[in-house]
Coordinates of N, CA and C in Angstrom, one line a residue:
X1 N 133.8 104.2 59.3 CA 133.4 104.4 60.6 C 133.2 105.9 60.9
X2 N 132.1 106.3 61.5 CA 131.8 107.6 61.9 C 132.9 108.2 62.8
X3 N 133.3 109.5 62.6 CA 134.4 110.1 63.3 C 134.1 110.0 64.8
X4 N 133.0 110.4 65.3 CA 132.7 110.4 66.7 C 132.7 109.0 67.3
X5 N 132.2 108.1 66.6 CA 132.2 106.7 67.1 C 133.7 106.2 67.2
X6 N 134.5 106.5 66.2 CA 135.9 106.1 66.2 C 136.6 106.8 67.4
X7 N 136.3 108.0 67.6 CA 136.9 108.8 68.7 C 136.6 108.1 70.1
X8 N 135.3 107.7 70.2 CA 134.8 107.1 71.5 C 135.5 105.8 71.7
X9 N 135.7 105.0 70.6 CA 136.3 103.7 70.7 C 137.8 103.9 71.0
X10 N 138.5 104.9 70.4 CA 139.9 105.2 70.7 C 140.0 105.5 72.2
X11 N 139.1 106.4 72.7 CA 139.2 106.8 74.1 C 139.0 105.6 75.0
X12 N 138.1 104.7 74.7 CA 137.9 103.6 75.5 C 139.1 102.6 75.5
X13 N 139.7 102.4 74.3 CA 140.8 101.6 74.2 C 142.0 102.1 75.0
X14 N 142.2 103.5 75.0 CA 143.3 104.1 75.7 C 143.0 104.0 77.2
X15 N 141.8 104.0 77.6 CA 141.5 103.8 79.1 C 141.8 102.4 79.5
X16 N 141.8 101.5 78.6 CA 142.2 100.1 78.9 C 143.7 99.8 78.7
X17 N 144.4 100.8 78.3 CA 145.9 100.7 78.2 C 146.3 100.3 76.8
X18 N 145.4 100.3 75.8 CA 145.8 100.0 74.4 C 146.2 101.2 73.7
X19 N 147.4 101.2 73.1 CA 147.9 102.4 72.4 C 147.2 102.6 71.1
X20 N 146.1 103.3 71.1 CA 145.2 103.5 69.9 C 145.1 105.0 69.7
X21 N 144.9 105.3 68.4 CA 144.7 106.7 67.9 C 143.7 106.7 66.8
X22 N 143.1 107.9 66.6 CA 142.2 108.1 65.5 C 143.0 108.2 64.2
X23 N 142.5 107.4 63.2 CA 143.2 107.4 61.9 C 142.3 108.3 61.0
X24 N 143.0 109.3 60.4 CA 142.3 110.1 59.3 C 142.9 109.6 58.0
X25 N 142.1 108.8 57.3 CA 142.7 108.2 56.1 C 142.2 108.9 54.8
X26 N 141.2 109.7 54.9 CA 140.7 110.4 53.7 C 139.7 111.5 54.2
X27 N 139.1 112.1 53.2 CA 138.1 113.2 53.6 C 136.8 112.4 54.2
X28 N 136.5 112.8 55.4 CA 135.4 112.1 56.2 C 135.6 110.6 56.2
X29 N 136.8 110.1 56.2 CA 137.0 108.7 56.3 C 137.9 108.5 57.5
X30 N 137.4 107.7 58.5 CA 138.1 107.6 59.8 C 138.3 106.1 60.1
X31 N 139.2 105.8 60.9 CA 139.5 104.5 61.5 C 140.2 104.5 62.8
X32 N 140.7 103.4 63.2 CA 141.4 103.3 64.5 C 142.8 102.7 64.2
X33 N 143.9 103.3 64.7 CA 145.2 102.8 64.6 C 145.6 102.3 65.9
X34 N 146.0 101.0 66.0 CA 146.6 100.4 67.2 C 148.1 100.2 67.0
X35 N 148.9 100.9 67.8 CA 150.3 100.7 67.7 C 150.8 99.5 68.5
X36 N 151.4 98.6 67.8 CA 151.9 97.4 68.5 C 153.3 97.5 69.0
X37 N 153.7 96.8 70.1 CA 155.0 97.0 70.7 C 156.2 96.8 69.8
X38 N 156.1 96.0 68.8 CA 157.2 95.7 67.9 C 157.4 96.7 66.7
X39 N 156.6 97.8 66.7 CA 156.8 98.8 65.6 C 155.7 98.7 64.6
X40 N 154.9 97.7 64.6 CA 153.8 97.5 63.6 C 152.6 98.4 64.0
X41 N 151.8 98.6 63.1 CA 150.5 99.4 63.3 C 149.4 98.6 62.6
X42 N 148.3 98.4 63.4 CA 147.1 97.8 62.8 C 146.1 99.0 62.6
X43 N 145.6 99.1 61.4 CA 144.7 100.2 61.1 C 143.3 99.5 60.9
X44 N 142.4 99.7 61.8 CA 141.1 99.1 61.8 C 140.1 100.0 61.1
X45 N 139.2 99.4 60.2 CA 138.0 99.9 59.7 C 138.2 101.3 59.0
X46 N 139.2 101.4 58.1 CA 139.5 102.6 57.5 C 139.0 102.7 56.0
X47 N 138.4 101.6 55.6 CA 138.0 101.5 54.2 C 136.5 101.9 53.9
X48 N 135.9 102.4 54.9 CA 134.5 102.9 54.8 C 133.5 101.8 54.5
X49 N 133.7 100.6 55.0 CA 132.8 99.5 54.8 C 132.2 99.3 56.2
X50 N 131.1 98.5 56.2 CA 130.4 98.3 57.5 C 131.1 97.2 58.4
X51 N 131.8 96.3 57.7 CA 132.4 95.2 58.5 C 133.8 95.7 59.1
X52 N 134.2 95.0 60.1 CA 135.4 95.3 60.9 C 136.5 94.4 60.4
X53 N 137.6 95.1 59.9 CA 138.8 94.4 59.5 C 140.0 95.3 59.7
X54 N 141.2 94.8 59.5 CA 142.4 95.6 59.8 C 143.5 95.2 58.8
X55 N 144.4 96.2 58.6 CA 145.6 96.0 57.9 C 146.8 96.2 58.9
X56 N 147.8 95.3 58.9 CA 148.9 95.5 59.8 C 150.1 95.9 59.0
X57 N 150.7 97.0 59.3 CA 151.7 97.6 58.5 C 153.0 97.8 59.4
X58 N 154.1 97.7 58.7 CA 155.4 98.1 59.3 C 156.2 98.9 58.3
X59 N 156.6 100.1 58.6 CA 157.4 101.0 57.7 C 156.7 101.1 56.4
X60 N 155.4 101.2 56.4 CA 154.6 101.4 55.1 C 154.4 100.1 54.3
X61 N 154.8 99.0 54.8 CA 154.7 97.7 54.1 C 153.6 96.9 54.8
X62 N 152.8 96.2 54.0 CA 151.8 95.3 54.6 C 152.5 94.1 55.1
X63 N 152.3 93.8 56.3 CA 153.0 92.6 56.9 C 151.9 91.6 57.5
X64 N 150.7 92.0 57.5 CA 149.6 91.1 57.9 C 148.3 91.8 57.8
X65 N 147.3 91.0 58.2 CA 145.9 91.6 58.2 C 145.0 90.8 59.1
X66 N 143.9 91.5 59.4 CA 142.9 90.8 60.2 C 141.7 90.7 59.3
X67 N 141.3 89.4 59.0 CA 140.2 89.2 58.0 C 138.9 89.8 58.6
X68 N 138.0 90.1 57.7 CA 136.7 90.6 58.1 C 136.1 89.8 59.2
X69 N 135.6 90.4 60.3 CA 135.0 89.7 61.4 C 133.5 89.5 61.0
X70 N 133.1 88.3 60.9 CA 131.7 88.0 60.5 C 130.7 88.6 61.5
X71 N 129.7 89.3 61.0 CA 128.7 89.9 61.8 C 129.1 91.2 62.4
X72 N 130.3 91.7 62.1 CA 130.8 92.9 62.8 C 130.1 94.2 62.3
X73 N 129.4 94.1 61.2 CA 128.7 95.3 60.7 C 127.6 95.8 61.7
X74 N 127.2 94.9 62.6 CA 126.2 95.3 63.5 C 126.7 95.4 65.0
X75 N 128.0 95.4 65.1 CA 128.6 95.4 66.5 C 128.4 96.8 67.1
X76 N 128.2 96.7 68.5 CA 128.1 97.9 69.3 C 129.6 98.4 69.5
X77 N 129.7 99.5 70.1 CA 131.1 100.1 70.4 C 131.8 99.1 71.4
X78 N 131.1 98.6 72.3 CA 131.7 97.7 73.3 C 132.2 96.4 72.6
X79 N 131.5 95.9 71.6 CA 131.9 94.7 70.9 C 133.1 95.0 70.0
X80 N 133.1 96.2 69.4 CA 134.3 96.6 68.6 C 135.5 96.7 69.5
X81 N 135.4 97.3 70.6 CA 136.5 97.4 71.6 C 137.0 96.0 71.9
X82 N 136.1 95.1 72.3 CA 136.5 93.8 72.6 C 137.2 93.0 71.5
X83 N 136.7 93.2 70.3 CA 137.3 92.5 69.1 C 138.7 93.0 68.9
X84 N 138.9 94.3 69.0 CA 140.2 94.9 68.8 C 141.2 94.4 69.9
X85 N 140.7 94.4 71.1 CA 141.6 93.9 72.2 C 141.9 92.5 72.2
X86 N 141.0 91.6 71.7 CA 141.2 90.2 71.6 C 142.0 89.7 70.4
X87 N 142.3 90.6 69.5 CA 143.1 90.2 68.3 C 144.5 89.8 68.7
X88 N 145.0 88.7 68.1 CA 146.3 88.2 68.3 C 147.1 88.5 67.0
X89 N 148.0 89.5 67.0 CA 148.7 89.9 65.8 C 149.9 89.2 65.5
X90 N 150.2 88.1 66.2 CA 151.5 87.4 66.0 C 151.7 86.7 64.7
X91 N 150.6 86.3 64.0 CA 150.7 85.7 62.7 C 150.3 86.6 61.6
X92 N 150.8 86.4 60.4 CA 150.4 87.3 59.3 C 148.9 87.4 59.1
X93 N 148.2 86.3 59.3 CA 146.7 86.4 59.3 C 146.3 86.3 60.7
X94 N 145.9 87.4 61.3 CA 145.6 87.5 62.7 C 144.4 86.7 63.1
X95 N 144.4 86.2 64.3 CA 143.3 85.5 64.9 C 142.8 86.2 66.1
X96 N 141.7 85.7 66.6 CA 141.1 86.3 67.9 C 141.3 85.3 69.0
X97 N 141.8 85.9 70.1 CA 142.0 85.1 71.4 C 140.6 84.8 72.0
X98 N 140.6 83.8 72.8 CA 139.3 83.4 73.5 C 138.9 84.5 74.5
X99 N 139.9 85.2 75.1 CA 139.6 86.2 76.1 C 140.5 87.4 75.8
X100 N 140.0 88.6 76.2 CA 140.8 89.8 76.0 C 141.9 89.8 77.1
X101 N 143.1 90.4 76.8 CA 144.1 90.5 77.8 C 143.7 91.4 78.9
X102 N 144.3 91.3 80.1 CA 143.9 92.2 81.2 C 144.2 93.6 80.9
X103 N 143.4 94.5 81.4 CA 143.7 96.0 81.2 C 145.1 96.4 81.7
X104 N 145.7 97.3 81.0 CA 147.0 97.9 81.4 C 146.7 99.2 82.0
X105 N 147.7 99.9 82.5 CA 147.4 101.2 83.0 C 146.9 102.1 81.9
X106 N 145.9 103.0 82.2 CA 145.3 103.9 81.2 C 146.4 104.8 80.6
X107 N 146.2 105.1 79.3 CA 147.0 106.1 78.6 C 146.2 107.4 78.5
X108 N 146.8 108.5 78.5 CA 146.1 109.8 78.4 C 145.4 110.0 77.1
X109 N 144.3 110.7 77.1 CA 143.6 111.0 75.9 C 144.4 111.9 75.0
X110 N 144.3 111.7 73.7 CA 145.1 112.6 72.8 C 144.4 113.9 72.6
X111 N 145.1 115.0 72.5 CA 144.6 116.3 72.2 C 144.7 117.2 73.4
X112 N 144.7 116.7 74.6 CA 144.9 117.5 75.8 C 144.0 118.7 75.8
X113 N 144.5 119.8 76.2 CA 143.8 121.1 76.4 C 143.1 121.5 75.1
X114 N 143.7 121.3 73.9 CA 143.2 121.8 72.7 C 142.3 120.8 71.9
X115 N 141.9 119.7 72.6 CA 141.1 118.7 71.9 C 139.9 119.2 71.3
X116 N 139.1 120.0 72.0 CA 137.9 120.6 71.4 C 138.1 121.6 70.3
X117 N 139.2 122.4 70.4 CA 139.6 123.3 69.4 C 139.9 122.6 68.1
X118 N 140.8 121.6 68.2 CA 141.2 120.8 67.0 C 140.1 120.2 66.3
X119 N 139.1 119.7 67.1 CA 137.9 119.1 66.5 C 136.8 120.0 66.1
X120 N 137.0 121.3 66.2 CA 136.0 122.3 65.8 C 134.8 122.2 66.7
X121 N 134.9 121.9 68.0 CA 133.9 121.8 69.0 C 132.8 120.8 68.6
X122 N 133.1 119.8 67.8 CA 132.1 118.9 67.3 C 131.9 117.7 68.3
X123 N 132.8 117.6 69.3 CA 132.7 116.5 70.2 C 133.2 117.0 71.6
X124 N 133.0 116.1 72.6 CA 133.4 116.5 73.9 C 134.8 116.0 74.2

């Protein structure tokens, strides 16, 4: 996933109350980390493929995954946000809910005052 696209998705998820962050998994390789309430983390789209999928980790161990979402290679940012929010992580092989959960109170954007400095002025 492109860095700027991942950053926009993270910002939109945080505005909806989802605890998401930008994942830097390699040189010019980015994804989205969703921190789940029970200590697990779902890392979305960090393998540099077009399709959307995730690994669910706890303490560095794989405890579940989200299989590749069919047709997700052509998803818009809104569809990516919806897919991430509708995922039910309760089972080792995650499924998608019929509807997204209601929005929670927004979370602040990461980076604060120095956000543009840390990103080298490449984004807003």
